[in-house]
Coordinates of N, CA and C in Angstrom, one line a residue:
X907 N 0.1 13.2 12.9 CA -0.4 11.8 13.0 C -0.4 11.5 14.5
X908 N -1.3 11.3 14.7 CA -1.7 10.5 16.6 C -0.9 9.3 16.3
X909 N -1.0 8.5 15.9 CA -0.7 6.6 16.1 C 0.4 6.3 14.8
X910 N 1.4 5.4 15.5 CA 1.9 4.3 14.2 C 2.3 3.6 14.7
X911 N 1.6 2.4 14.2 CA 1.8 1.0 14.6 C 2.6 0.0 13.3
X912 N 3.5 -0.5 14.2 CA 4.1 -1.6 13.6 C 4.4 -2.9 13.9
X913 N 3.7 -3.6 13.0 CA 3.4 -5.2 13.8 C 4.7 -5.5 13.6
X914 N 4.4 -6.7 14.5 CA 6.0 -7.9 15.1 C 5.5 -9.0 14.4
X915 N 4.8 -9.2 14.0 CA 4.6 -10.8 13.1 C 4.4 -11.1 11.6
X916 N 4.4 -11.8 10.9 CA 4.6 -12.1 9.9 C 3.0 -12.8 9.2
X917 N 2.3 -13.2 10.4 CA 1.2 -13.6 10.1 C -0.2 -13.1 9.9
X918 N -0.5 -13.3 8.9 CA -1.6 -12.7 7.7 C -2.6 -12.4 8.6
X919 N -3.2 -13.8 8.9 CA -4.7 -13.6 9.7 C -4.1 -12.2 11.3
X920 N -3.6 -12.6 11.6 CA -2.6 -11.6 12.7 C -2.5 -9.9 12.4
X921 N -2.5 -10.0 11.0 CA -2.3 -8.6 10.9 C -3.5 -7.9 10.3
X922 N -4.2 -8.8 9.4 CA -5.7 -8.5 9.2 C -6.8 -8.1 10.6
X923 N -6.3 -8.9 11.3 CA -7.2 -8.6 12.8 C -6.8 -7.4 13.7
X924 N -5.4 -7.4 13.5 CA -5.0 -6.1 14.2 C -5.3 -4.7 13.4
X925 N -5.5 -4.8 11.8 CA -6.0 -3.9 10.9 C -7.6 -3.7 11.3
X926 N -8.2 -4.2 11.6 CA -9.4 -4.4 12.1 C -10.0 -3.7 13.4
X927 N -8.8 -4.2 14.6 CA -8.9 -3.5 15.5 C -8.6 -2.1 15.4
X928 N -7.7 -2.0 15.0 CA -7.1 -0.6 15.2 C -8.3 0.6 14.5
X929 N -9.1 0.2 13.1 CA -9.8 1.0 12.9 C -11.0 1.3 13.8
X930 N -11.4 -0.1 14.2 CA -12.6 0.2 15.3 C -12.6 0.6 16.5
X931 N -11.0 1.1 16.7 CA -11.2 1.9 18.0 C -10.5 3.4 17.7
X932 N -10.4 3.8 16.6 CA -10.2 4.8 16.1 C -11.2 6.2 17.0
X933 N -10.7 6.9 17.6 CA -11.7 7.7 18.1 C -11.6 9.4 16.6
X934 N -12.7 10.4 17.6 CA -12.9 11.1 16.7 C -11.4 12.6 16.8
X935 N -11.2 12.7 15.6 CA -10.2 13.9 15.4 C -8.7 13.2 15.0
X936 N -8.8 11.8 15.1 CA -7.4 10.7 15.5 C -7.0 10.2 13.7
X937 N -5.9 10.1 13.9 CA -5.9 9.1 12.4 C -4.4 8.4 12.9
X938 N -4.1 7.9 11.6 CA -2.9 6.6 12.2 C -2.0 6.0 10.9
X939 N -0.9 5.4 11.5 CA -0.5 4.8 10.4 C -0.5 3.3 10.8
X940 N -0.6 2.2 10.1 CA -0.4 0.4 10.3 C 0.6 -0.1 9.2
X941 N 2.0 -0.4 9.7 CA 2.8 -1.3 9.0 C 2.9 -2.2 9.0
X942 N 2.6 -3.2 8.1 CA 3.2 -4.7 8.4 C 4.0 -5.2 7.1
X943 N 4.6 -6.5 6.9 CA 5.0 -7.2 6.2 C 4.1 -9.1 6.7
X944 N 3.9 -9.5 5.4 CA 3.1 -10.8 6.3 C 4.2 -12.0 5.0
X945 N 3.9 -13.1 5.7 CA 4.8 -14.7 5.3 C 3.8 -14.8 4.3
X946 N 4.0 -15.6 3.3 CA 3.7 -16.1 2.1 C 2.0 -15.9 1.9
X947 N 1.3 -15.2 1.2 CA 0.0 -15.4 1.9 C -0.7 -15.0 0.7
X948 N -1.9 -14.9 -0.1 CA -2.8 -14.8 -0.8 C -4.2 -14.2 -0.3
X949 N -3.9 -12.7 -0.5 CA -5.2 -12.2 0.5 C -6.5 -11.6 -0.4
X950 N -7.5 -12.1 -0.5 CA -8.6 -11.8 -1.3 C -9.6 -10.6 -0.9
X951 N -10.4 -10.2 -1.5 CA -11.3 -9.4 -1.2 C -12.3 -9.6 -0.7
X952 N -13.1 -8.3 -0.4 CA -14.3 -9.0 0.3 C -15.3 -10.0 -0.3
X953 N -15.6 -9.2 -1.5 CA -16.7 -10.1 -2.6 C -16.0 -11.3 -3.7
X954 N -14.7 -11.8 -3.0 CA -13.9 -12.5 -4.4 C -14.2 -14.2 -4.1
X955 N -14.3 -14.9 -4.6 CA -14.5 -16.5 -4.6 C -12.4 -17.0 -4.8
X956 N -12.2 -17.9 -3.1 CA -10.6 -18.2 -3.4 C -10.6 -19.1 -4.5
X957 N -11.2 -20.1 -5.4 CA -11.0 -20.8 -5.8 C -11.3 -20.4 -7.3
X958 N -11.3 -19.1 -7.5 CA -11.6 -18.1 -9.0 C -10.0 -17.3 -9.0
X959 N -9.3 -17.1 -7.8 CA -8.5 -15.9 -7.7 C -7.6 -16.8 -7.5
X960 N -7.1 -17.8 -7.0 CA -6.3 -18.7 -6.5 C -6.4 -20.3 -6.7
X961 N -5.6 -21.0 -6.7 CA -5.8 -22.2 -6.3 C -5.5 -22.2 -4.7
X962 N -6.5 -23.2 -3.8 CA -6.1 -23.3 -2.0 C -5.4 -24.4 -2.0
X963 N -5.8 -25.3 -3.0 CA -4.9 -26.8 -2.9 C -3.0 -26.7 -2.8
X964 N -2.7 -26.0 -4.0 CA -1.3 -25.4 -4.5 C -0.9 -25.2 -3.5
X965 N -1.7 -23.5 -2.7 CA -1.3 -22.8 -1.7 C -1.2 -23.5 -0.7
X966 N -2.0 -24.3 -0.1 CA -1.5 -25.4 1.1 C -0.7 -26.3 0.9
X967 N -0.5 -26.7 0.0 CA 0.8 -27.6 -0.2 C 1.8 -26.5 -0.2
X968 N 2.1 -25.5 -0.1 CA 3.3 -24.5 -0.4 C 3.3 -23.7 0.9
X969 N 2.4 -24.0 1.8 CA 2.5 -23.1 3.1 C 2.1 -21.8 3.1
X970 N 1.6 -21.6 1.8 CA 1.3 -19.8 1.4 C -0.4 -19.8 1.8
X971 N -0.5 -18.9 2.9 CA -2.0 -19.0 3.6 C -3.3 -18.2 2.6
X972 N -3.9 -18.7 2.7 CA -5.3 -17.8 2.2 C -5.9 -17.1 3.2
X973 N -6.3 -15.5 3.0 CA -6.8 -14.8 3.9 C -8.2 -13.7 3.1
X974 N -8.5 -13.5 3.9 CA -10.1 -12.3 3.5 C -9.6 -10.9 4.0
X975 N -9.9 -9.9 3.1 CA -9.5 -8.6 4.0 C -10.8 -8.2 3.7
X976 N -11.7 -7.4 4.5 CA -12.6 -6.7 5.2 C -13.3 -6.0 3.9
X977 N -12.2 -4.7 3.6 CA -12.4 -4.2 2.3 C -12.4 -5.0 1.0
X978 N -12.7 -4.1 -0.3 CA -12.7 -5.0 -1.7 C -11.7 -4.9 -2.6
X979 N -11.8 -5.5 -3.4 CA -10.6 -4.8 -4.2 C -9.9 -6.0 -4.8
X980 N -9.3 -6.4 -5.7 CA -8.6 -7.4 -6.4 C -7.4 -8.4 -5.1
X981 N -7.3 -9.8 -5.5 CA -6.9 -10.5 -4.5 C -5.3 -10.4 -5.4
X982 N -4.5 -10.6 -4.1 CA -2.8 -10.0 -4.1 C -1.8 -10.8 -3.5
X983 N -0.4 -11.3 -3.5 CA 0.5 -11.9 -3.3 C 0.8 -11.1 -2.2
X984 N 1.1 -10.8 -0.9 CA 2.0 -10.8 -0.2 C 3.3 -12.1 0.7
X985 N 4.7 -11.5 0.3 CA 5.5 -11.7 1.0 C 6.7 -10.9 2.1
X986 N 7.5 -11.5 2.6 CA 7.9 -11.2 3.2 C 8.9 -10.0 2.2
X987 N 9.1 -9.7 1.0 CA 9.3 -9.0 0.3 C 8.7 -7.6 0.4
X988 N 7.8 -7.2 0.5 CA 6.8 -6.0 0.0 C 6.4 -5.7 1.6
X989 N 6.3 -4.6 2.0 CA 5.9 -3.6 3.0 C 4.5 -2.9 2.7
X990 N 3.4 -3.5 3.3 CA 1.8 -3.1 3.4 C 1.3 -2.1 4.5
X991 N 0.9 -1.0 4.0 CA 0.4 -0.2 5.3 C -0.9 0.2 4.8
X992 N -1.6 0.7 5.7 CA -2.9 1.3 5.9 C -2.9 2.6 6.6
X993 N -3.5 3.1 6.2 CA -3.6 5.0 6.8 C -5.3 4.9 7.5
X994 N -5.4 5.5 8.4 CA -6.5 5.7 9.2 C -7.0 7.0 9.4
X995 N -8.3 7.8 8.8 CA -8.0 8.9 9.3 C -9.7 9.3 9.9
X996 N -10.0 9.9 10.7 CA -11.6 9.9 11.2 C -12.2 11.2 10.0
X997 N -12.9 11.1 8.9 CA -13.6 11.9 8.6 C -13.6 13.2 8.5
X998 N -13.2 13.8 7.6 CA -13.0 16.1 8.1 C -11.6 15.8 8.6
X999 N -11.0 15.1 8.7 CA -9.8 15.7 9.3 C -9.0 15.4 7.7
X1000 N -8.9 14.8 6.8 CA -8.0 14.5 6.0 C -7.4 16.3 5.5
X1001 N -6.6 16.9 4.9 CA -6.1 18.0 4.5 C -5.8 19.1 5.8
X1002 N -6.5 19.1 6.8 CA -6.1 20.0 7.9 C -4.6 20.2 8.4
X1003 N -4.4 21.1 8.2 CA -2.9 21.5 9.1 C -2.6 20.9 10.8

């Protein structure tokens, strides 16, 4: 593994953007690991409607943030409970010694 990054903050939008960065400067042969844990938060998919998957009203009255992640996939509870990572890897390299 070239990279592992472990965020220092607890905030959603924060670590979505640094998930963001980090793939887009991914160069070629490189892969990586991204750990975070994020504060009370409801993170949706790319293609999901928040007000089908969630209530926003509830969640802002509860401090629990609403966020979009890039990719798709069913929308999820993160707290400060659960440890979220992402693996990065450039294409042809996955299985190589």
């Amino acid at each position: 593994m070239n990279r592992l990054v472990i965020s220092g903050t607890g905030q959603v939008y924060k670590n979505l953007a640094l998930e963001e960065a980090l793939l887009r400067e991914l160069e070629e042969g490189q892969c990586g690991l991204y750990l975070w844990v994020n504060d009370p938060s409801v993170i949706l998919g790319n293609n999901q409607c928040a007000y089908l998957e969630c209530n926003p009203g509830i969640c802002r009255s509860r401090g629990i943030a609403v966020a979009r992640r890039r990719s798709g996939g069913g929308a999820v509870y993160h707290d400060r409970g659960n440890l979220n990572f992402t693996f990065f890897y450039w294409p042809g390299r996955a299985g190589e010694e």
